[in-house]
Amino acid sequence: MSRKEVGYYIFYIVCFILSVLSGIFLGFTDTHTPPVPFVIQFFTLMIGSVICIRDWMKSRPVSFKKIQVHIWGLVINGLVMGVILLLAFV
């Protein structure tokens, strides 16, 4: 595993932990503003998507192995975002 991949894993894991902990301590719902976990996940998914697209464009031929860290990070953080949205609408 390269240093860059380790950095990406750390980024996704730290954002995941921050989102869950902020949800536990601050709550997943609020009256008029988006909850803090939503904001964290929103920026995580935006930044992660941009980095994933950049790495996908740079890696030729494209293979699952080269962008695996992004796929796992975006899917897991996307699921957290889905749970947050589900809690906000229910």
Short mmCIF file of C-alpha atoms in Angstrom, two decimals:
data_model
loop_
_atom_site.label_atom_id
_atom_site.label_comp_id
_atom_site.label_asym_id
_atom_site.label_seq_id
_atom_site.Cartn_x
_atom_site.Cartn_y
_atom_site.Cartn_z
CA MET A 1 0.00 0.00 0.00
CA SER A 2 1.41 3.36 -0.98
CA ARG A 3 1.73 6.39 1.23
CA LYS A 4 -0.96 8.15 -0.77
CA GLU A 5 -3.45 5.32 -0.18
CA VAL A 6 -2.71 5.32 3.55
CA GLY A 7 -3.41 9.07 3.59
CA TYR A 8 -6.72 8.52 1.81
CA TYR A 9 -7.71 5.80 4.28
CA ILE A 10 -6.86 8.11 7.18
CA PHE A 11 -8.92 10.91 5.59
CA TYR A 12 -12.01 8.72 5.14
CA ILE A 13 -11.72 7.11 8.58
CA VAL A 14 -11.21 10.42 10.39
CA CYS A 15 -14.23 11.96 8.62
CA PHE A 16 -16.32 8.89 9.44
CA ILE A 17 -15.36 9.01 13.13
CA LEU A 18 -15.91 12.79 13.35
CA SER A 19 -19.32 12.43 11.78
CA VAL A 20 -20.45 9.63 14.08
CA LEU A 21 -19.08 11.28 17.23
CA SER A 22 -20.60 14.65 16.37
CA GLY A 23 -23.90 12.89 15.76
CA ILE A 24 -23.74 11.16 19.11
CA PHE A 25 -22.78 14.28 21.07
CA LEU A 26 -24.64 16.98 19.11
CA GLY A 27 -27.55 15.01 17.66
CA PHE A 28 -28.56 14.06 14.15
CA THR A 29 -31.46 16.47 13.83
CA ASP A 30 -31.92 20.18 14.28
CA THR A 31 -34.78 22.54 13.64
CA HIS A 32 -33.68 24.81 10.79
CA THR A 33 -30.07 24.01 10.04
CA PRO A 34 -28.46 20.81 8.78
CA PRO A 35 -26.94 18.70 11.55
CA VAL A 36 -23.16 18.75 11.98
CA PRO A 37 -22.71 15.14 10.75
CA PHE A 38 -24.47 16.10 7.51
CA VAL A 39 -22.06 18.97 6.93
CA ILE A 40 -19.04 16.78 7.64
CA GLN A 41 -20.27 14.03 5.32
CA PHE A 42 -21.23 16.52 2.61
CA PHE A 43 -17.70 17.92 2.44
CA THR A 44 -16.15 14.46 2.80
CA LEU A 45 -18.11 13.15 -0.16
CA MET A 46 -17.39 16.24 -2.27
CA ILE A 47 -13.64 16.19 -1.58
CA GLY A 48 -13.45 12.40 -1.91
CA SER A 49 -15.30 12.44 -5.23
CA VAL A 50 -12.98 15.06 -6.69
CA ILE A 51 -9.89 13.15 -5.56
CA CYS A 52 -11.35 9.87 -6.85
CA ILE A 53 -12.05 11.37 -10.29
CA ARG A 54 -8.54 12.85 -10.40
CA ASP A 55 -6.95 9.51 -9.50
CA TRP A 56 -9.23 7.71 -11.97
CA MET A 57 -8.16 10.06 -14.77
CA LYS A 58 -4.46 9.63 -13.89
CA SER A 59 -4.49 5.83 -13.70
CA ARG A 60 -4.43 4.16 -17.09
CA PRO A 61 -5.57 1.44 -17.50
CA VAL A 62 -8.30 1.92 -14.95
CA SER A 63 -8.55 -0.91 -12.45
CA PHE A 64 -10.46 -1.53 -9.27
CA LYS A 65 -7.22 -1.99 -7.36
CA LYS A 66 -6.04 1.55 -8.13
CA ILE A 67 -9.19 3.32 -6.87
CA GLN A 68 -10.30 0.75 -4.28
CA VAL A 69 -9.60 3.09 -1.35
CA HIS A 70 -11.92 5.72 -2.84
CA ILE A 71 -14.68 3.24 -3.55
CA TRP A 72 -14.66 1.92 0.01
CA GLY A 73 -14.37 5.38 1.56
CA LEU A 74 -17.11 6.91 -0.56
CA VAL A 75 -19.50 3.98 -0.10
CA ILE A 76 -19.12 3.83 3.67
CA ASN A 77 -19.35 7.59 4.13
CA GLY A 78 -22.24 7.66 1.64
CA LEU A 79 -24.11 5.13 3.77
CA VAL A 80 -23.58 7.34 6.82
CA MET A 81 -24.94 10.28 4.81
CA GLY A 82 -27.98 8.17 3.89
CA VAL A 83 -28.63 7.33 7.54
CA ILE A 84 -28.34 11.00 8.47
CA LEU A 85 -30.83 11.98 5.77
CA LEU A 86 -33.16 9.17 6.80
CA LEU A 87 -33.11 10.41 10.40
CA ALA A 88 -33.72 13.99 9.27
CA PHE A 89 -36.79 13.10 7.21
CA VAL A 90 -38.39 10.68 9.67
#
